[in-house]
PDB file of C-alpha atoms in Angstrom:
ATOM      1  CA  MET A  72      98.652 140.624  96.566  1.00 76.00           C
ATOM      2  CA  LEU A  73     100.393 137.752  98.379  1.00 85.00           C
ATOM      3  CA  ALA A  74     100.709 135.524  95.284  1.00 83.00           C
ATOM      4  CA  ASN A  75     103.274 137.901  93.779  1.00 87.00           C
ATOM      5  CA  GLU A  76     105.406 138.058  96.932  1.00 91.00           C
ATOM      6  CA  SER A  77     108.640 136.169  97.641  1.00 91.00           C
ATOM      7  CA  ASP A  78     108.704 132.904  99.567  1.00 92.00           C
ATOM      8  CA  LEU A  79     109.946 134.717 102.676  1.00 90.00           C
ATOM      9  CA  GLU A  80     107.056 137.169 102.582  1.00 93.00           C
ATOM     10  CA  VAL A  81     104.568 134.339 102.061  1.00 94.00           C
ATOM     11  CA  LEU A  82     106.133 132.482 104.994  1.00 92.00           C
ATOM     12  CA  THR A  83     105.859 135.554 107.191  1.00 92.00           C
ATOM     13  CA  ALA A  84     102.155 135.757 106.347  1.00 93.00           C
ATOM     14  CA  LEU A  85     101.736 132.039 107.051  1.00 92.00           C
ATOM     15  CA  ARG A  86     103.457 132.378 110.422  1.00 92.00           C
ATOM     16  CA  GLN A  87     101.065 135.216 111.229  1.00 92.00           C
ATOM     17  CA  GLY A  88      98.114 132.908 110.614  1.00 89.00           C
ATOM     18  CA  ASP A  89      97.203 133.743 107.014  1.00 90.00           C
ATOM     19  CA  THR A  90      95.906 130.414 105.686  1.00 88.00           C
ATOM     20  CA  ASN A  91      95.875 131.761 102.108  1.00 92.00           C
ATOM     21  CA  ALA A  92      99.666 131.723 102.302  1.00 94.00           C
ATOM     22  CA  LEU A  93      99.654 127.924 102.603  1.00 93.00           C
ATOM     23  CA  GLY A  94      97.640 127.744  99.384  1.00 94.00           C
ATOM     24  CA  ILE A  95     100.231 129.876  97.658  1.00 95.00           C
ATOM     25  CA  VAL A  96     103.068 127.627  98.858  1.00 95.00           C
ATOM     26  CA  TYR A  97     101.089 124.609  97.642  1.00 95.00           C
ATOM     27  CA  ASP A  98     100.424 126.227  94.256  1.00 95.00           C
ATOM     28  CA  ARG A  99     104.125 126.941  93.843  1.00 94.00           C
ATOM     29  CA  TYR A 100     105.551 123.619  94.984  1.00 96.00           C
ATOM     30  CA  GLY A 101     102.746 121.039  95.176  1.00 95.00           C
ATOM     31  CA  ALA A 102     103.399 119.580  91.719  1.00 95.00           C
ATOM     32  CA  VAL A 103     107.132 119.141  92.381  1.00 95.00           C
ATOM     33  CA  VAL A 104     106.477 117.473  95.751  1.00 95.00           C
ATOM     34  CA  TYR A 105     103.905 115.190  94.134  1.00 96.00           C
ATOM     35  CA  ARG A 106     106.273 114.185  91.306  1.00 95.00           C
ATOM     36  CA  LEU A 107     109.004 113.238  93.774  1.00 94.00           C
ATOM     37  CA  ALA A 108     106.528 111.278  95.890  1.00 94.00           C
ATOM     38  CA  LEU A 109     105.218 109.477  92.803  1.00 94.00           C
ATOM     39  CA  ARG A 110     108.726 108.692  91.561  1.00 93.00           C
ATOM     40  CA  MET A 111     109.639 107.163  94.921  1.00 92.00           C
ATOM     41  CA  LEU A 112     106.358 105.399  95.811  1.00 91.00           C
ATOM     42  CA  VAL A 113     105.246 104.441  92.269  1.00 91.00           C
ATOM     43  CA  ASN A 114     101.606 104.689  93.305  1.00 92.00           C
ATOM     44  CA  THR A 115      99.376 107.680  92.577  1.00 95.00           C
ATOM     45  CA  THR A 116      97.204 107.268  95.677  1.00 94.00           C
ATOM     46  CA  GLU A 117     100.247 106.942  97.944  1.00 93.00           C
ATOM     47  CA  ALA A 118     101.872 109.948  96.259  1.00 95.00           C
ATOM     48  CA  GLU A 119      98.729 112.057  96.714  1.00 96.00           C
ATOM     49  CA  ASP A 120      98.501 111.064 100.381  1.00 96.00           C
ATOM     50  CA  LEU A 121     102.162 111.817 100.941  1.00 96.00           C
ATOM     51  CA  THR A 122     101.889 115.211  99.234  1.00 96.00           C
ATOM     52  CA  GLN A 123      99.016 116.130 101.524  1.00 96.00           C
ATOM     53  CA  GLU A 124     100.960 114.834 104.534  1.00 95.00           C
ATOM     54  CA  VAL A 125     104.031 116.908 103.591  1.00 96.00           C
ATOM     55  CA  PHE A 126     102.085 120.157 103.329  1.00 95.00           C
ATOM     56  CA  LEU A 127     100.177 119.443 106.523  1.00 93.00           C
ATOM     57  CA  ALA A 128     103.463 118.766 108.335  1.00 92.00           C
ATOM     58  CA  PHE A 129     104.927 121.943 106.848  1.00 93.00           C
ATOM     59  CA  TRP A 130     101.930 123.995 107.985  1.00 92.00           C
ATOM     60  CA  ARG A 131     102.057 122.575 111.506  1.00 90.00           C
ATOM     61  CA  GLY A 132     105.815 123.067 111.762  1.00 88.00           C
ATOM     62  CA  VAL A 133     106.306 126.192 109.665  1.00 87.00           C
ATOM     63  CA  ASP A 134     108.566 127.600 112.393  1.00 85.00           C
ATOM     64  CA  LYS A 135     111.067 124.776 111.757  1.00 86.00           C
ATOM     65  CA  TYR A 136     111.915 126.193 108.354  1.00 86.00           C
ATOM     66  CA  ASP A 137     115.089 128.261 108.408  1.00 83.00           C
ATOM     67  CA  ALA A 138     115.710 130.241 105.213  1.00 79.00           C
ATOM     68  CA  ASP A 139     119.439 130.382 105.973  1.00 79.00           C
ATOM     69  CA  ARG A 140     119.699 126.611 105.504  1.00 80.00           C
ATOM     70  CA  GLY A 141     118.190 126.462 102.031  1.00 84.00           C
ATOM     71  CA  THR A 142     115.250 127.298  99.828  1.00 90.00           C
ATOM     72  CA  LEU A 143     111.686 126.430 100.681  1.00 92.00           C
ATOM     73  CA  LEU A 144     111.589 123.983  97.768  1.00 92.00           C
ATOM     74  CA  VAL A 145     114.633 122.089  99.085  1.00 90.00           C
ATOM     75  CA  PHE A 146     113.041 121.997 102.544  1.00 91.00           C
ATOM     76  CA  LEU A 147     109.764 120.566 101.180  1.00 94.00           C
ATOM     77  CA  LEU A 148     111.587 118.014  99.007  1.00 93.00           C
ATOM     78  CA  THR A 149     113.672 116.907 101.999  1.00 92.00           C
ATOM     79  CA  ILE A 150     110.487 116.291 104.001  1.00 93.00           C
ATOM     80  CA  THR A 151     108.995 114.434 101.033  1.00 94.00           C
ATOM     81  CA  ARG A 152     112.030 112.207 100.543  1.00 94.00           C
ATOM     82  CA  SER A 153     112.304 111.394 104.234  1.00 92.00           C
ATOM     83  CA  ARG A 154     108.645 110.490 104.598  1.00 93.00           C
ATOM     84  CA  ALA A 155     108.627 108.478 101.362  1.00 92.00           C
ATOM     85  CA  LEU A 156     111.616 106.450 102.569  1.00 91.00           C
ATOM     86  CA  ASN A 157     109.836 105.841 105.873  1.00 90.00           C
ATOM     87  CA  ARG A 158     106.749 104.586 104.022  1.00 90.00           C
ATOM     88  CA  LEU A 159     108.807 102.305 101.801  1.00 89.00           C
ATOM     89  CA  LYS A 160     110.638 100.859 104.775  1.00 88.00           C
ATOM     90  CA  GLN A 161     107.390 100.320 106.645  1.00 85.00           C
ATOM     91  CA  GLN A 162     105.798  98.624 103.627  1.00 83.00           C
ATOM     92  CA  SER A 163     108.832  96.359 103.287  1.00 82.00           C
ATOM     93  CA  SER A 164     108.681  95.400 106.966  1.00 77.00           C
ATOM     94  CA  GLN A 165     104.975  94.627 106.687  1.00 76.00           C
ATOM     95  CA  ARG A 166     105.536  92.457 103.605  1.00 77.00           C
ATOM     96  CA  ASN A 167     108.324  90.557 105.363  1.00 75.00           C
ATOM     97  CA  LEU A 168     106.135  89.971 108.408  1.00 72.00           C
ATOM     98  CA  GLN A 169     103.229  88.801 106.221  1.00 74.00           C
ATOM     99  CA  GLN A 170     105.527  86.402 104.381  1.00 74.00           C
ATOM    100  CA  ARG A 171     106.841  84.995 107.648  1.00 70.00           C
ATOM    101  CA  VAL A 172     103.358  84.511 109.074  1.00 70.00           C
ATOM    102  CA  SER A 173     101.995  83.038 105.839  1.00 68.00           C
ATOM    103  CA  ARG A 174     104.611  80.259 105.996  1.00 66.00           C
ATOM    104  CA  TYR A 175     102.970  79.007 109.169  1.00 62.00           C
ATOM    105  CA  LEU A 176      99.377  79.251 108.031  1.00 59.00           C
ATOM    106  CA  PRO A 177      97.642  76.016 107.113  1.00 58.00           C
ATOM    107  CA  PRO A 178      97.030  75.236 103.418  1.00 57.00           C
ATOM    108  CA  THR A 179      94.190  77.136 101.762  1.00 53.00           C
ATOM    109  CA  ASP A 180      92.052  74.124 100.849  1.00 51.00           C
ATOM    110  CA  ARG A 181      89.524  75.085 103.533  1.00 48.00           C
ATOM    111  CA  GLN A 182      86.374  77.117 103.169  1.00 51.00           C
ATOM    112  CA  PRO A 183      86.806  80.915 103.245  1.00 56.00           C
ATOM    113  CA  GLY A 184      84.975  81.206 106.566  1.00 57.00           C
ATOM    114  CA  MET A 185      87.351  78.708 108.124  1.00 52.00           C
ATOM    115  CA  ASP A 186      90.363  80.677 106.882  1.00 56.00           C
ATOM    116  CA  SER A 187      89.207  83.822 108.667  1.00 58.00           C
ATOM    117  CA  VAL A 188      88.618  81.816 111.858  1.00 60.00           C
ATOM    118  CA  ALA A 189      92.094  80.258 111.597  1.00 60.00           C
ATOM    119  CA  LEU A 190      93.671  83.648 110.959  1.00 63.00           C
ATOM    120  CA  SER A 191      91.778  85.147 113.882  1.00 69.00           C
ATOM    121  CA  GLU A 192      93.000  82.348 116.160  1.00 72.00           C
ATOM    122  CA  LEU A 193      96.561  82.836 114.916  1.00 68.00           C
ATOM    123  CA  GLN A 194      96.365  86.573 115.628  1.00 71.00           C
ATOM    124  CA  GLU A 195      95.069  85.876 119.145  1.00 77.00           C
ATOM    125  CA  ARG A 196      97.867  83.391 119.787  1.00 76.00           C
ATOM    126  CA  MET A 197     100.498  85.778 118.459  1.00 75.00           C
ATOM    127  CA  GLY A 198      99.094  88.598 120.602  1.00 77.00           C
ATOM    128  CA  ALA A 199      99.056  86.417 123.718  1.00 81.00           C
ATOM    129  CA  ALA A 200     102.607  85.232 123.027  1.00 80.00           C
ATOM    130  CA  LEU A 201     103.806  88.818 122.638  1.00 81.00           C
ATOM    131  CA  GLN A 202     102.107  89.805 125.903  1.00 84.00           C
ATOM    132  CA  ALA A 203     103.894  86.960 127.680  1.00 87.00           C
ATOM    133  CA  LEU A 204     107.322  88.365 126.767  1.00 88.00           C
ATOM    134  CA  PRO A 205     109.242  90.569 129.195  1.00 91.00           C
ATOM    135  CA  SER A 206     108.427  94.204 128.436  1.00 90.00           C
ATOM    136  CA  SER A 207     111.973  95.015 127.268  1.00 92.00           C
ATOM    137  CA  GLN A 208     111.897  92.249 124.632  1.00 90.00           C
ATOM    138  CA  LYS A 209     108.314  93.026 123.628  1.00 88.00           C
ATOM    139  CA  GLN A 210     109.144  96.712 123.147  1.00 90.00           C
ATOM    140  CA  VAL A 211     112.114  95.989 120.880  1.00 88.00           C
ATOM    141  CA  LEU A 212     110.143  93.488 118.760  1.00 84.00           C
ATOM    142  CA  GLU A 213     107.127  95.780 118.394  1.00 82.00           C
ATOM    143  CA  MET A 214     109.320  98.708 117.351  1.00 85.00           C
ATOM    144  CA  GLY A 215     111.096  96.531 114.804  1.00 80.00           C
ATOM    145  CA  TYR A 216     108.153  94.665 113.313  1.00 72.00           C
ATOM    146  CA  TYR A 217     105.166  96.975 113.762  1.00 70.00           C
ATOM    147  CA  GLN A 218     106.904 100.336 113.403  1.00 73.00           C
ATOM    148  CA  GLY A 219     109.472  99.154 110.836  1.00 75.00           C
ATOM    149  CA  LYS A 220     112.467 100.519 112.727  1.00 81.00           C
ATOM    150  CA  SER A 221     115.965  99.142 112.349  1.00 86.00           C
ATOM    151  CA  GLN A 222     117.891  97.901 115.343  1.00 89.00           C
ATOM    152  CA  SER A 223     120.115 100.992 115.100  1.00 89.00           C
ATOM    153  CA  GLU A 224     117.072 103.265 115.214  1.00 89.00           C
ATOM    154  CA  ILE A 225     115.681 101.356 118.193  1.00 91.00           C
ATOM    155  CA  SER A 226     119.048 101.651 119.920  1.00 92.00           C
ATOM    156  CA  GLN A 227     119.067 105.419 119.454  1.00 92.00           C
ATOM    157  CA  GLU A 228     115.428 105.900 120.416  1.00 90.00           C
ATOM    158  CA  LEU A 229     115.678 103.821 123.586  1.00 92.00           C
ATOM    159  CA  ASP A 230     119.189 105.073 124.370  1.00 93.00           C
ATOM    160  CA  LEU A 231     120.515 101.510 124.607  1.00 92.00           C
ATOM    161  CA  PRO A 232     123.667  99.921 123.215  1.00 93.00           C
ATOM    162  CA  LEU A 233     123.089  98.219 119.857  1.00 91.00           C
ATOM    163  CA  GLY A 234     124.227  94.891 121.320  1.00 92.00           C
ATOM    164  CA  THR A 235     121.523  95.103 123.993  1.00 93.00           C
ATOM    165  CA  VAL A 236     118.851  95.719 121.357  1.00 90.00           C
ATOM    166  CA  LYS A 237     120.100  92.762 119.303  1.00 92.00           C
ATOM    167  CA  THR A 238     120.162  90.505 122.374  1.00 93.00           C
ATOM    168  CA  ARG A 239     116.643  91.484 123.441  1.00 91.00           C
ATOM    169  CA  SER A 240     115.358  90.960 119.918  1.00 88.00           C
ATOM    170  CA  ARG A 241     116.964  87.528 119.614  1.00 90.00           C
ATOM    171  CA  GLN A 242     115.791  86.408 123.063  1.00 91.00           C
ATOM    172  CA  GLY A 243     112.271  87.647 122.337  1.00 86.00           C
ATOM    173  CA  LEU A 244     112.117  85.796 119.022  1.00 84.00           C
ATOM    174  CA  LEU A 245     113.370  82.596 120.668  1.00 86.00           C
ATOM    175  CA  LYS A 246     110.709  82.869 123.377  1.00 86.00           C
ATOM    176  CA  LEU A 247     108.011  83.512 120.770  1.00 79.00           C
ATOM    177  CA  ARG A 248     109.155  80.411 118.963  1.00 80.00           C
ATOM    178  CA  GLN A 249     108.833  78.412 122.186  1.00 81.00           C
ATOM    179  CA  PHE A 250     105.364  79.809 122.878  1.00 77.00           C
ATOM    180  CA  LEU A 251     104.229  79.041 119.339  1.00 73.00           C
ATOM    181  CA  GLN A 252     106.144  75.764 118.922  1.00 73.00           C
ATOM    182  CA  ASP A 253     103.103  73.834 117.692  1.00 67.00           C
ATOM    183  CA  LEU A 254     102.657  76.340 114.830  1.00 61.00           C
ATOM    184  CA  VAL A 255     106.305  76.164 113.814  1.00 51.00           C
ATOM    185  CA  GLU A 256     106.465  72.386 113.481  1.00 48.00           C
TER     186      GLU A 256
END
């Protein structure tokens, strides 16, 4: 019976296509992965989603696990930590963007229907302003604000010097400000 086998034997079965082996790995380590996700994300729904994401990623990339580099538990916890940090960073970037945009929204003394129209118009204007930017500046801004990447990460991903990324980001933000001048004032 596979449940009584070592992690390496279960992994061998999983690599050979035995889907029951994934269930065994989950039974052994699912609770620990979930606890780490919950500790980091402080939200049960987010922790459940992340736990599922970790095991799905493990199943899809089971060949990436190398037993010589550590135990299966350490491997799964490393994936969990990395993905939890990514989620936290993305959530922080989204909150910052929402705070920035909310500063430029008109006061909320209007009717609810008018607020959604105003927000829709603002989104259209922002989208049009982004499209008007040169592609190099647009790419850097989208990676930073929509994907939550740092300028260092963008630099590495695009294989550009960090100074170039910073310059493109600054120039893009200045052009956006010009395009949206009437909203800023």
